[in-house]
JSON list of C-alpha atoms in Angstrom, two decimals:
[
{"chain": "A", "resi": 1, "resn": "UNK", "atom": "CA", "xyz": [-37.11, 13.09, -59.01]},
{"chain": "A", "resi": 2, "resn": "UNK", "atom": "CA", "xyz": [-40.58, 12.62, -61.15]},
{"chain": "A", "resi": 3, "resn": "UNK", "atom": "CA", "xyz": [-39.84, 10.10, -63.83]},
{"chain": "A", "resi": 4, "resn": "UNK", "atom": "CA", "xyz": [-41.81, 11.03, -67.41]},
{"chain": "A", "resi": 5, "resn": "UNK", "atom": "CA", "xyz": [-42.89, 7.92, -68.36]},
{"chain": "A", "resi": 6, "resn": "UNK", "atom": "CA", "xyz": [-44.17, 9.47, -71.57]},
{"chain": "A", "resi": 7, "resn": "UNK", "atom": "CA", "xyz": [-41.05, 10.57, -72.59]},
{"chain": "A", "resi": 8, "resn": "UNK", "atom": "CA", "xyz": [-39.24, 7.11, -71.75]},
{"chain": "A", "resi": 9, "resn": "UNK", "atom": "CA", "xyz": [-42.37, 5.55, -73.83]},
{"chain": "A", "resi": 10, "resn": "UNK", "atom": "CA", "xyz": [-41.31, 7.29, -76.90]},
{"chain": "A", "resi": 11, "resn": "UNK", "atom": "CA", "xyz": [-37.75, 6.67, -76.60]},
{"chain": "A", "resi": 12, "resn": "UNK", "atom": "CA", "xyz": [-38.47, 3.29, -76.52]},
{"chain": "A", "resi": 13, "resn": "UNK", "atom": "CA", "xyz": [-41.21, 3.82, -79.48]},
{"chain": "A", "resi": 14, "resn": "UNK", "atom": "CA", "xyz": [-37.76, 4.96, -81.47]},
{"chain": "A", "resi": 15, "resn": "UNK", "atom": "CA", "xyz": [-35.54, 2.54, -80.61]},
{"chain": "A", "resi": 16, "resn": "UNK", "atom": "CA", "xyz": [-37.63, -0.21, -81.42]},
{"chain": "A", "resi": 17, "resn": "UNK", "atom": "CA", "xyz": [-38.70, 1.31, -84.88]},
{"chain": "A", "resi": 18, "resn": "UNK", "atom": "CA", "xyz": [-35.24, 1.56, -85.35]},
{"chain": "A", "resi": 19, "resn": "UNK", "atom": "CA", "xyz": [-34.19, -2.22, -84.62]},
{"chain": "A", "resi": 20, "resn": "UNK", "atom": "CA", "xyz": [-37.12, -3.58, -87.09]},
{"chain": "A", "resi": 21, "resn": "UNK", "atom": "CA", "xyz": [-36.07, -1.22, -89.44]},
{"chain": "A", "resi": 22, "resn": "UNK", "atom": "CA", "xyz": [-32.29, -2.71, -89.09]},
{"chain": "A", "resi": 23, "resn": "UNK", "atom": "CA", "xyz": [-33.66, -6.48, -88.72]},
{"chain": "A", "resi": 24, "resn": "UNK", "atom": "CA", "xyz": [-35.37, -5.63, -92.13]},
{"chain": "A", "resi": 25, "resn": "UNK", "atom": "CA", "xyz": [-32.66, -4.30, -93.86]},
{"chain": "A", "resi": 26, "resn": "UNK", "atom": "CA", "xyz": [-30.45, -7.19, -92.52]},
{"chain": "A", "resi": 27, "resn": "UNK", "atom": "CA", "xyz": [-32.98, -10.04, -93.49]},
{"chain": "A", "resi": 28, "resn": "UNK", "atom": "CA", "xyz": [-33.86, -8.25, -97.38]},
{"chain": "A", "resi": 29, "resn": "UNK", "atom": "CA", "xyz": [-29.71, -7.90, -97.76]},
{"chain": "A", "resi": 30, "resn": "UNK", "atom": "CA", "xyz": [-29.03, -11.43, -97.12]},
{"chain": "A", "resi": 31, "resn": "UNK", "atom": "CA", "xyz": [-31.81, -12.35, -99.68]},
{"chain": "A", "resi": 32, "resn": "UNK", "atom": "CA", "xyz": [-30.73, -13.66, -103.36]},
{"chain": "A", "resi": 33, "resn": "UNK", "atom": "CA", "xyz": [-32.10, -11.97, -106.64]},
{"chain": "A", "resi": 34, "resn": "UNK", "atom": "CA", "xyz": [-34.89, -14.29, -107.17]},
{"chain": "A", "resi": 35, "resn": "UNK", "atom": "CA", "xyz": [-35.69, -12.87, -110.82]},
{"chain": "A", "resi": 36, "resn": "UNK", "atom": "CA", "xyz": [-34.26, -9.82, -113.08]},
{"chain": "A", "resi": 37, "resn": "UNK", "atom": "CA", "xyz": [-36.52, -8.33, -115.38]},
{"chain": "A", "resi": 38, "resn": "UNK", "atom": "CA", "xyz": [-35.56, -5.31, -118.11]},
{"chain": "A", "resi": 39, "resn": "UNK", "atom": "CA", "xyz": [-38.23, -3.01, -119.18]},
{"chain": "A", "resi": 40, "resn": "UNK", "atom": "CA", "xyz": [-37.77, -1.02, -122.61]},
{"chain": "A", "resi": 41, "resn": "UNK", "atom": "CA", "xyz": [-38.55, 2.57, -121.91]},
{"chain": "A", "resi": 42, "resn": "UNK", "atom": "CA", "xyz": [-40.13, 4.74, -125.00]},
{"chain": "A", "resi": 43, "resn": "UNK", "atom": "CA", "xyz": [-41.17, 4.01, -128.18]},
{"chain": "A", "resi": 44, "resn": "UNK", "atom": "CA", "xyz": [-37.55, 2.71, -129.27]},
{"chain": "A", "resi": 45, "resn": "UNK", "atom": "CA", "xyz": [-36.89, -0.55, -127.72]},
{"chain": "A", "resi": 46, "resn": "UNK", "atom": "CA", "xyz": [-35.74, -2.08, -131.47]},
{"chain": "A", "resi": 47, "resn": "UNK", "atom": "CA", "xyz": [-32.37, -2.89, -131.24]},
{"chain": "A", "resi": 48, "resn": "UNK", "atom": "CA", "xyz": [-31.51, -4.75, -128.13]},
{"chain": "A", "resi": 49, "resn": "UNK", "atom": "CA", "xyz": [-33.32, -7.54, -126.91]},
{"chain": "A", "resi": 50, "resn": "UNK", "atom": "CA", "xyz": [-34.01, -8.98, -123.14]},
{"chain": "A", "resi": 51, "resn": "UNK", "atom": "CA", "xyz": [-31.80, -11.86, -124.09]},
{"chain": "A", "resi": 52, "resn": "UNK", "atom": "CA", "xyz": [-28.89, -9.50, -124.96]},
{"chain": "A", "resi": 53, "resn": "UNK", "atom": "CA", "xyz": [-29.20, -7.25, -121.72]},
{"chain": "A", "resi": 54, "resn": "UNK", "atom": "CA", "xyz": [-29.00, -10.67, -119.64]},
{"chain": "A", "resi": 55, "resn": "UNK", "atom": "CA", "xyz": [-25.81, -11.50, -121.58]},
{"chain": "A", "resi": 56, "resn": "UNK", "atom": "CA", "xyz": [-23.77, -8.39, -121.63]},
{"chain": "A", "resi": 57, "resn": "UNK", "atom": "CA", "xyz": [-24.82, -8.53, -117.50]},
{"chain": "A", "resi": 58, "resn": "UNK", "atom": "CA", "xyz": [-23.14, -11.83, -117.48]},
{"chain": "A", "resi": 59, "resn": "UNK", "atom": "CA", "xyz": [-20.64, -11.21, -119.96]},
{"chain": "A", "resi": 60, "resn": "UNK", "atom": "CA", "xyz": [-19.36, -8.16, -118.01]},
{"chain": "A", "resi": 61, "resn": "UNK", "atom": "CA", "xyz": [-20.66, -8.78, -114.62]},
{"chain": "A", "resi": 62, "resn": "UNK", "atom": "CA", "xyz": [-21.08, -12.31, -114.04]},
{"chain": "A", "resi": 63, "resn": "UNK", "atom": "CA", "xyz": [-23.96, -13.85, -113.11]},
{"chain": "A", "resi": 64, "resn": "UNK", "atom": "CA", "xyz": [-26.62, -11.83, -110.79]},
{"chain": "A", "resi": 65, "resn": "UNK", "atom": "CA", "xyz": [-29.68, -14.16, -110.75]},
{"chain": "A", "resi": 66, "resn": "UNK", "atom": "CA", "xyz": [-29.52, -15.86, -107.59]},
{"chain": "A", "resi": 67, "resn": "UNK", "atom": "CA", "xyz": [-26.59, -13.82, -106.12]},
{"chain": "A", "resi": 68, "resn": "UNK", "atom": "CA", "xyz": [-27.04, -12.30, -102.49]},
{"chain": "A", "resi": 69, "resn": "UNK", "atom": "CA", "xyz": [-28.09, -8.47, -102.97]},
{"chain": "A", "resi": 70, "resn": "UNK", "atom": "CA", "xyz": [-25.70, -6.69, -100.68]},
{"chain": "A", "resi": 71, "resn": "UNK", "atom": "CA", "xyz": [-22.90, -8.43, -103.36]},
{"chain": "A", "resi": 72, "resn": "UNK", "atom": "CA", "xyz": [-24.55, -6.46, -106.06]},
{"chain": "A", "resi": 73, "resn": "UNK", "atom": "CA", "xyz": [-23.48, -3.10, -106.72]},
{"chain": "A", "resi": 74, "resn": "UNK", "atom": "CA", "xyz": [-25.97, -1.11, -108.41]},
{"chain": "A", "resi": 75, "resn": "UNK", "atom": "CA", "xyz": [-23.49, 1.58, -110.50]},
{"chain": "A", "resi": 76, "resn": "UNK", "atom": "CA", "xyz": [-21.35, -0.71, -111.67]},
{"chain": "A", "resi": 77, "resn": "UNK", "atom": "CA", "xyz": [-24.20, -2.63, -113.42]},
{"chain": "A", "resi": 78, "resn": "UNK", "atom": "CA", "xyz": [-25.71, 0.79, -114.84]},
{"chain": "A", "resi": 79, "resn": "UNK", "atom": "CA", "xyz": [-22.41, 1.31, -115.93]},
{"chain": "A", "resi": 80, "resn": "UNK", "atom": "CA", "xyz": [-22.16, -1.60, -117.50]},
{"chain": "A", "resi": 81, "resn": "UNK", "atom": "CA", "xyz": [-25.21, -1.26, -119.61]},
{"chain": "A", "resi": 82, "resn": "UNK", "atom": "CA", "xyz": [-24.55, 1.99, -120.74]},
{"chain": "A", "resi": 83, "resn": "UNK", "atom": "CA", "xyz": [-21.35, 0.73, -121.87]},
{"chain": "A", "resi": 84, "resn": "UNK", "atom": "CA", "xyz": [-23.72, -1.12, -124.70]},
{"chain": "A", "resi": 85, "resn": "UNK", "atom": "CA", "xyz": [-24.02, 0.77, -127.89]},
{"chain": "A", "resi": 86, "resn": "UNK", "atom": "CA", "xyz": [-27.76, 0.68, -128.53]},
{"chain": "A", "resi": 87, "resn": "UNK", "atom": "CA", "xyz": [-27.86, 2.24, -124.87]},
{"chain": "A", "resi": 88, "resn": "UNK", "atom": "CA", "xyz": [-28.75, 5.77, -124.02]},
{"chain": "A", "resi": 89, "resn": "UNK", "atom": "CA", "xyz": [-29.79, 5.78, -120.68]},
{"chain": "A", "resi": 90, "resn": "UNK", "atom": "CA", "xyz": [-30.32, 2.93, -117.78]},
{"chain": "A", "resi": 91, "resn": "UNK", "atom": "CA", "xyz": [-31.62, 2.73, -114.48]},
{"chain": "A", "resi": 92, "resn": "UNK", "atom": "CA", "xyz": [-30.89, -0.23, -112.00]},
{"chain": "A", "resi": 93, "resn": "UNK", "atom": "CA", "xyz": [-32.37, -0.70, -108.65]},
{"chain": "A", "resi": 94, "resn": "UNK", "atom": "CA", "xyz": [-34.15, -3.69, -106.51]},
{"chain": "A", "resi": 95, "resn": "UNK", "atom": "CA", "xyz": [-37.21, -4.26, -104.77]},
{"chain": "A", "resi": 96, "resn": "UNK", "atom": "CA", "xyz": [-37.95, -6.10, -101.62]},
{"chain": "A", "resi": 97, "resn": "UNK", "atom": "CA", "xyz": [-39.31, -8.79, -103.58]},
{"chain": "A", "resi": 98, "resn": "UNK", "atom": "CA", "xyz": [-35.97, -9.65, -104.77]},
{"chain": "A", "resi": 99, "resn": "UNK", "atom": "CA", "xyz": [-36.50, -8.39, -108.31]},
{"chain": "A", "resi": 100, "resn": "UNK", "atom": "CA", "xyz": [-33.30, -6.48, -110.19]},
{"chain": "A", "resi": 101, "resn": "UNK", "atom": "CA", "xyz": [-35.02, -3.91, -112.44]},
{"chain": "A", "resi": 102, "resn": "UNK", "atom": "CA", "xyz": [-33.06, -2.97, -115.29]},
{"chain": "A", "resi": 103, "resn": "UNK", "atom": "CA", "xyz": [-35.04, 0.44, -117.02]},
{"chain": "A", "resi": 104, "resn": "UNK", "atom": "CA", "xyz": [-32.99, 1.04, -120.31]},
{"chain": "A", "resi": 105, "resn": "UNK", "atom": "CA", "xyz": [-33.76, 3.49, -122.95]},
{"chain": "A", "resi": 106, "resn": "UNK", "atom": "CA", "xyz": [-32.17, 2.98, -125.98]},
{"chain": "A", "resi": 107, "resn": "UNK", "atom": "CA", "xyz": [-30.71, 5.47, -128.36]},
{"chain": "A", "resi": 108, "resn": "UNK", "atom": "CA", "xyz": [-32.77, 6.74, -131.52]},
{"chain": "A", "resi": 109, "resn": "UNK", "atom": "CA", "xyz": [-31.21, 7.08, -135.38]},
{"chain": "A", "resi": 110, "resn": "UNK", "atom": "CA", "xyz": [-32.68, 9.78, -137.19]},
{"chain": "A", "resi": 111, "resn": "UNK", "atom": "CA", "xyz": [-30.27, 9.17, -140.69]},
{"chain": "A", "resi": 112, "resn": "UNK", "atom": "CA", "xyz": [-28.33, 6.00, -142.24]},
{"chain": "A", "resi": 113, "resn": "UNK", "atom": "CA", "xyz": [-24.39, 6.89, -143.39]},
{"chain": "A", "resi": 114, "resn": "UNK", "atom": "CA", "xyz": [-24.00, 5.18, -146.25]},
{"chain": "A", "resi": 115, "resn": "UNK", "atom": "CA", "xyz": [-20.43, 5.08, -147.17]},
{"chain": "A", "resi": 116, "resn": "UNK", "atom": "CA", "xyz": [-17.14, 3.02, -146.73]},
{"chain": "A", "resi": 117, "resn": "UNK", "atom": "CA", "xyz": [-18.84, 2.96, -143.09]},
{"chain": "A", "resi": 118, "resn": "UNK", "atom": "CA", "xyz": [-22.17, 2.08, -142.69]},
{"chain": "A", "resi": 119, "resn": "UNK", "atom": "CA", "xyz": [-23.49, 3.38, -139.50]},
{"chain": "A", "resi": 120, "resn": "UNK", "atom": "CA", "xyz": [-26.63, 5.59, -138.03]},
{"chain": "A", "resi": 121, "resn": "UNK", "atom": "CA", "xyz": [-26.83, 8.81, -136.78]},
{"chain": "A", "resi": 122, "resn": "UNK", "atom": "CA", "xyz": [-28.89, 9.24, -133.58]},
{"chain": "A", "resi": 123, "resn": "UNK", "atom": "CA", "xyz": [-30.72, 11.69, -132.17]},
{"chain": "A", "resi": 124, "resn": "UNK", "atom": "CA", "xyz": [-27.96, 13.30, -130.25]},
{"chain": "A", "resi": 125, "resn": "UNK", "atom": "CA", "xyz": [-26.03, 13.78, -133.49]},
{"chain": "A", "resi": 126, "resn": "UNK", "atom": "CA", "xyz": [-23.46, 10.66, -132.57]},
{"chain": "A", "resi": 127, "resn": "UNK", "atom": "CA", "xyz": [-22.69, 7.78, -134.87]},
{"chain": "A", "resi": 128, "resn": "UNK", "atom": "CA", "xyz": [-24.34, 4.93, -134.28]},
{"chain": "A", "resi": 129, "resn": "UNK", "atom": "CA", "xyz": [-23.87, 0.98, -134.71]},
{"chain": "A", "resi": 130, "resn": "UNK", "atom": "CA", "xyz": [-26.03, -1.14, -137.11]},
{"chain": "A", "resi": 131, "resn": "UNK", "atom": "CA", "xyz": [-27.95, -3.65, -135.19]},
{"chain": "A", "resi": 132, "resn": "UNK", "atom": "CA", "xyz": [-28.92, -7.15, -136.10]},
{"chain": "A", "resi": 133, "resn": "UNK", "atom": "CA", "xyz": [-32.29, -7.17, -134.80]},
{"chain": "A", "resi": 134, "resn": "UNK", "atom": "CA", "xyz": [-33.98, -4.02, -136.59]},
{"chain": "A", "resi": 135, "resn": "UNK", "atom": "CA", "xyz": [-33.28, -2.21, -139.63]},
{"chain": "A", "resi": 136, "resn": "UNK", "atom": "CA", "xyz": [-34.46, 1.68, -138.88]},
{"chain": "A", "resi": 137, "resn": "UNK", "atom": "CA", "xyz": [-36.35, 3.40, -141.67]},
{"chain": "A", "resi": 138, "resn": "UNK", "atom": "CA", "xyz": [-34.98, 6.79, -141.58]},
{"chain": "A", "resi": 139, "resn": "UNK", "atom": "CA", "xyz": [-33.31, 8.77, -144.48]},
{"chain": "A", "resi": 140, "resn": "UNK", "atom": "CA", "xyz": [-30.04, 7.47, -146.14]},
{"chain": "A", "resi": 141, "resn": "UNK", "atom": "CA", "xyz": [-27.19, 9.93, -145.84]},
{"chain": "A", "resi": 142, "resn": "UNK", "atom": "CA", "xyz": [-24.97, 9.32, -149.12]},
{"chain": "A", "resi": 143, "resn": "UNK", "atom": "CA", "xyz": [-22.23, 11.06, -150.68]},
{"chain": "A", "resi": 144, "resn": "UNK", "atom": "CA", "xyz": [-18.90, 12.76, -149.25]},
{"chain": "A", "resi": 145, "resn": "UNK", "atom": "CA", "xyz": [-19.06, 12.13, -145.55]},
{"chain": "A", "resi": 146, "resn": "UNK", "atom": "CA", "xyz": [-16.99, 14.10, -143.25]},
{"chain": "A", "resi": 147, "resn": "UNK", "atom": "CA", "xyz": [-17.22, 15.56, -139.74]},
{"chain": "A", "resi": 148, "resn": "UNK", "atom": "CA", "xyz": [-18.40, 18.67, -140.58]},
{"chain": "A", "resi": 149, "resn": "UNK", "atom": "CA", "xyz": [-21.19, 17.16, -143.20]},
{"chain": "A", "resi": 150, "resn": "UNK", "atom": "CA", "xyz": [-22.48, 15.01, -140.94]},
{"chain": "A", "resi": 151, "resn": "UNK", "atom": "CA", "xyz": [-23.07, 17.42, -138.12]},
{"chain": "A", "resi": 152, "resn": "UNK", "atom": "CA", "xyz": [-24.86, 19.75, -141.19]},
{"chain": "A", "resi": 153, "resn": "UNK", "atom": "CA", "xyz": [-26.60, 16.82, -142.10]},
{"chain": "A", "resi": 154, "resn": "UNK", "atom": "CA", "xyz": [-28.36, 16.50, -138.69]},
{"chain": "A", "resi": 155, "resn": "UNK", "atom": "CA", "xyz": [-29.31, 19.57, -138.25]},
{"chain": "A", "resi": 156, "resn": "UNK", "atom": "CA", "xyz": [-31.34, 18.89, -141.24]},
{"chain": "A", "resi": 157, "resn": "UNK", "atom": "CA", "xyz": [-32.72, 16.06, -140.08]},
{"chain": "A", "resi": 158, "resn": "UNK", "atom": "CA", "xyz": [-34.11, 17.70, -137.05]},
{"chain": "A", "resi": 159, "resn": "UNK", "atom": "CA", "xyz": [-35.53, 20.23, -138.50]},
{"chain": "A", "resi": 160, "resn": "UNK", "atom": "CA", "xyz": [-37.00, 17.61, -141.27]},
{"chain": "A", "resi": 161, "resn": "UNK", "atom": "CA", "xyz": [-38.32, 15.51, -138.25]},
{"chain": "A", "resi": 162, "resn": "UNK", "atom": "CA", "xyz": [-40.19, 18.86, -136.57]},
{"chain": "A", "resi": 163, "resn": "UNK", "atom": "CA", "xyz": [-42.54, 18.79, -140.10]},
{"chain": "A", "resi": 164, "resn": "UNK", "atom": "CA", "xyz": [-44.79, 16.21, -140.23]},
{"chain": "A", "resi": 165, "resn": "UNK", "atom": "CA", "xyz": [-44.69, 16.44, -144.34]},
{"chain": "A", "resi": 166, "resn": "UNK", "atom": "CA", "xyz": [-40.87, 16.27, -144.42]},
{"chain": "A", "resi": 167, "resn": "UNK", "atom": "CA", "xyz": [-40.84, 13.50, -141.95]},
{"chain": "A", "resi": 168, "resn": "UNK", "atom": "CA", "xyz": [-42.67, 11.58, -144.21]},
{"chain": "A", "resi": 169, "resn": "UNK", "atom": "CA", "xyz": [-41.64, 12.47, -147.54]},
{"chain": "A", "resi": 170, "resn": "UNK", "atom": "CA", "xyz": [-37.76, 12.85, -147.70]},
{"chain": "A", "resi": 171, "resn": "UNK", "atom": "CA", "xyz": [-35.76, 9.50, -147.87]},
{"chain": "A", "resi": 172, "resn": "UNK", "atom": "CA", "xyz": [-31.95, 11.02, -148.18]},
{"chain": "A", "resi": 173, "resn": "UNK", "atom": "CA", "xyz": [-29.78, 13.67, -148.16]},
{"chain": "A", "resi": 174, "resn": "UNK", "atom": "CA", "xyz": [-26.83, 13.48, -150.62]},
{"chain": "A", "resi": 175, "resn": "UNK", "atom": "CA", "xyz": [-23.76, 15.46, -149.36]},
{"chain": "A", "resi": 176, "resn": "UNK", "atom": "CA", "xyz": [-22.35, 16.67, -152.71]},
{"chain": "A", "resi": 177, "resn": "UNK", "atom": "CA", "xyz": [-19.75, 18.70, -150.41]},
{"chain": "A", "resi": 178, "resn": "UNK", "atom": "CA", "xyz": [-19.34, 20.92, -147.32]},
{"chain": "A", "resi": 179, "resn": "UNK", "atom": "CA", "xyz": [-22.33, 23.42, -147.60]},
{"chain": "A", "resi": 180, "resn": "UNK", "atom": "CA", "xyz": [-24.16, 21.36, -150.85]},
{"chain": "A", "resi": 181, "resn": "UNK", "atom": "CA", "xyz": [-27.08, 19.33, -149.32]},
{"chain": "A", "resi": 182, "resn": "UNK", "atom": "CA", "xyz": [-29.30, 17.50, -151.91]},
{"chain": "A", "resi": 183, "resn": "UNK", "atom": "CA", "xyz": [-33.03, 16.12, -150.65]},
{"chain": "A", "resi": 184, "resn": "UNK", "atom": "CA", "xyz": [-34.38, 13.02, -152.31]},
{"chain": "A", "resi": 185, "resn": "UNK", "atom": "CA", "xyz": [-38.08, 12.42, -151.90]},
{"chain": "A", "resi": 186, "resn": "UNK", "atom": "CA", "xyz": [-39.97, 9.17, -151.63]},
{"chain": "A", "resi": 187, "resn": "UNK", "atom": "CA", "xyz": [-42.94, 9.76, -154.48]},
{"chain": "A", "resi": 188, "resn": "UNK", "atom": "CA", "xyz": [-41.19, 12.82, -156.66]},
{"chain": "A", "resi": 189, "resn": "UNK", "atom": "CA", "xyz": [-38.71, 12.66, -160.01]},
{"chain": "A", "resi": 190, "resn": "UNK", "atom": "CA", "xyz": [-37.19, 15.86, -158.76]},
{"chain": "A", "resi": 191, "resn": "UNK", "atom": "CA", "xyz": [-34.30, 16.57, -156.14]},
{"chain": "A", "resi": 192, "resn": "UNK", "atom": "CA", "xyz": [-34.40, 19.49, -153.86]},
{"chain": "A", "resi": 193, "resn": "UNK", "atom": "CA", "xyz": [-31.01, 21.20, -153.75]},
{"chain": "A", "resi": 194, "resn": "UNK", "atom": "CA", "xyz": [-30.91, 22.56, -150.55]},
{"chain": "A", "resi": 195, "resn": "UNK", "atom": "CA", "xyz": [-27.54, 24.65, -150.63]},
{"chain": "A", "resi": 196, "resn": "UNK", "atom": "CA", "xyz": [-26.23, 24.78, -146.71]},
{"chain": "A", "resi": 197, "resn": "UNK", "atom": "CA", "xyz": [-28.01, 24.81, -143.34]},
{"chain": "A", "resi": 198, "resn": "UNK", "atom": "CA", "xyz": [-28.76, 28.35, -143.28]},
{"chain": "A", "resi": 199, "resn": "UNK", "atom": "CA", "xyz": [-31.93, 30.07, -143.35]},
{"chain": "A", "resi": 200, "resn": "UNK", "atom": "CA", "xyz": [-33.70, 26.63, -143.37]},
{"chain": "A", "resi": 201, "resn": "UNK", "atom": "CA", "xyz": [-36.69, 28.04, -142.57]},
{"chain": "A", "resi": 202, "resn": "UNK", "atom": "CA", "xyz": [-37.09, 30.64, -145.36]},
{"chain": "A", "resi": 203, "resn": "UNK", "atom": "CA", "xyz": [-35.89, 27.72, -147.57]},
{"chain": "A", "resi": 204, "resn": "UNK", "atom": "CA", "xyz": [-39.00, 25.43, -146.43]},
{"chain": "A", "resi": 205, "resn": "UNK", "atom": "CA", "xyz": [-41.71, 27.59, -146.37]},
{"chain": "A", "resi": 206, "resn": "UNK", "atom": "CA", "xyz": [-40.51, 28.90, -150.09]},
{"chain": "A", "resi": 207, "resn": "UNK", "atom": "CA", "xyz": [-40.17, 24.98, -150.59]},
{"chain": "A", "resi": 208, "resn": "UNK", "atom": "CA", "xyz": [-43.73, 24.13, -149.41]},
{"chain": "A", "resi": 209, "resn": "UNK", "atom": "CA", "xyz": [-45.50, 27.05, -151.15]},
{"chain": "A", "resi": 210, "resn": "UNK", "atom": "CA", "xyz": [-44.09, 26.32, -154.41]},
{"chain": "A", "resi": 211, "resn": "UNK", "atom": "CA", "xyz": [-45.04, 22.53, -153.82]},
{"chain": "A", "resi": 212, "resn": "UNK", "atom": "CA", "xyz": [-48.59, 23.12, -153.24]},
{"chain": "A", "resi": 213, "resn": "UNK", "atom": "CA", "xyz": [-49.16, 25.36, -156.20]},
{"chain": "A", "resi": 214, "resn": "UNK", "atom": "CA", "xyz": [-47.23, 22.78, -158.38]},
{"chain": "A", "resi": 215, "resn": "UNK", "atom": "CA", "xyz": [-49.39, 19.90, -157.02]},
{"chain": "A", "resi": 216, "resn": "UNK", "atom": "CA", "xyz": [-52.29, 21.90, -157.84]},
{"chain": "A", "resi": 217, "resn": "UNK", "atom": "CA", "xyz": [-51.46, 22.38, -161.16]},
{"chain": "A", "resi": 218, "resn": "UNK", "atom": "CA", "xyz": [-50.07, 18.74, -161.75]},
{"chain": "A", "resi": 219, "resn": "UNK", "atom": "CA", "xyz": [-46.72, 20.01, -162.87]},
{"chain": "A", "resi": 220, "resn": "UNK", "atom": "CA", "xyz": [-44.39, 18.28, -160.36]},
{"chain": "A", "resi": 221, "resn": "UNK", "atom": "CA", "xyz": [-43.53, 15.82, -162.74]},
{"chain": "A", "resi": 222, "resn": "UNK", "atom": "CA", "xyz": [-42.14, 18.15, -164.96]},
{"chain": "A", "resi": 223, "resn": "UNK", "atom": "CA", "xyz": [-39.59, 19.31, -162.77]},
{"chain": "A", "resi": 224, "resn": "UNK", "atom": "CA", "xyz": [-35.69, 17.42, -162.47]},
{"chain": "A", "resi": 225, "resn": "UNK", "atom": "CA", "xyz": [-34.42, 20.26, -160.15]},
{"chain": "A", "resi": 226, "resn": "UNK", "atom": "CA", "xyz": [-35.99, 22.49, -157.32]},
{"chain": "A", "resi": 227, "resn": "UNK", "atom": "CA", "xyz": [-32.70, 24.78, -156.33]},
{"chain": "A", "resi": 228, "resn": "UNK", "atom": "CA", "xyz": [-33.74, 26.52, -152.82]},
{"chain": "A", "resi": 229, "resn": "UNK", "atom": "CA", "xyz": [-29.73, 27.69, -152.59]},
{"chain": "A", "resi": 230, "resn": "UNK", "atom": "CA", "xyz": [-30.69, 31.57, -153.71]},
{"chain": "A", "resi": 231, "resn": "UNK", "atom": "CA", "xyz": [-32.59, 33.79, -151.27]},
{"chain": "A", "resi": 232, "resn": "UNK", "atom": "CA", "xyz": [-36.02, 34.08, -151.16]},
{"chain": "A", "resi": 233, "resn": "UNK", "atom": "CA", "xyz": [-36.71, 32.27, -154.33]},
{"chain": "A", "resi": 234, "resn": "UNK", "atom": "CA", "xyz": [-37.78, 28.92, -156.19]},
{"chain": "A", "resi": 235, "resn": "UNK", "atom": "CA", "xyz": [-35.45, 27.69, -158.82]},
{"chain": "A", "resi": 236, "resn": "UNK", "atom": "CA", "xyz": [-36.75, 24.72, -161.44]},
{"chain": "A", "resi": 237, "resn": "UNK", "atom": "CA", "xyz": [-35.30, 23.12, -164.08]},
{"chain": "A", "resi": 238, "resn": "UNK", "atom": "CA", "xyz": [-37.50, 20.80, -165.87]},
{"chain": "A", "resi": 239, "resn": "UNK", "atom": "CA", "xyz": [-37.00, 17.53, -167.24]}
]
């Protein structure tokens, strides 16, 4: 019987690749977490702070620096940050350097409730908690706040946060009621009322046409009302 020494060479090729590979994973699961370092993801990384990450872990976890790896288990600490607030999204892993990454993005407020509660609403159209460490400067939502106002109000705010001149030049919406939305601007006397949700997009473009011909003429100061509630029109009452 011819013996096919090739054949027997990569057997043995495998099975060694296979033992490192083991001896490896062994020696890098019986290694401590030297370090753990959190990284902010996007351009919101306001409201929580590397100190406070390390402390809800140890808070909720108990301590990880220094801890063997294989006692670490990786969901329970995602779940544990995403159990913060501020969180909307985390990531947890470890490298062979014995580093616990923590990737975290936190959640974004688009408006400010302020009412018997004080709270923000984010960009998923959920409430919110004040935080300590930042104050966001994003439109006050005043007036009667219910369920159905607020989710009114943000859809408002997104559209207000797709235009580039109503991102930067409305500072609240006043909820007068269910389906009566009232925009206050940052430089203007006048208040827009804005009537409900619908047809938004009519409503703006009447909105900006009238506002460039009044700038033009130098008359916006005149105004104490712009009404955008009747279809396909400009109302003004003047001061």
């Amino acid at each position: 019987m011819q013996v096919n020494w090739n054949h027997l060479k990569l057997v043995f090729l495998f099975l060694t690749v296979i033992a490192l590979y083991s001896f490896a994973d062994y020696r890098s699961s019986q290694k401590n977490v030297d370090d753990i370092v959190v990284k902010f993801l996007g351009d919101n990384d306001l409201y929580l702070t590397e100190a406070s990450v390390n402390k809800l872990l140890i808070q909720n976890y108990g301590t990880v620096k220094n801890r063997p790896k294989e006692e670490l288990v990786l969901n329970t600490i995602e779940e544990v940050l995403l159990s913060n607030d501020m969180v909307k999204n985390a990531q947890v892993y470890l490298t062979v350097n014995g580093e616990l990454i923590s990737k975290i993005v936190q959640r974004k407020p688009i408006g400010r409730v302020e009412g018997v509660s004080k709270f923000y609403l984010d960009d998923m159209g959920k409430r919110m908690p004040m935080s300590q460490n930042h104050s966001a400067r994003v439109p006050i939502i005043t007036g009667k706040i219910t369920g159905k106002s607020l989710e009114d109000a943000y859809v408002i705010l997104n559209y207000i946060n797709e235009d580039d001149f109503l991102r930067k030049n409305v500072i609240g919406i006043h909820i007068e009621e269910e389906g009566k939305y009232q925009l206050k601007f940052r430089l203007e006397n006048f208040v827009v009322n804005l009537g409900g949700v619908d047809n938004l997009n009519e409503k703006f473009k009447n909105f900006m046409a009238f506002y460039a011909k009044a700038a033009k003429d130098k008359s916006l100061e005149k105004y104490a009302i712009v009404s955008l509630e009747f279809s396909n029109q400009v109302v003004c009452t003047k001061i």
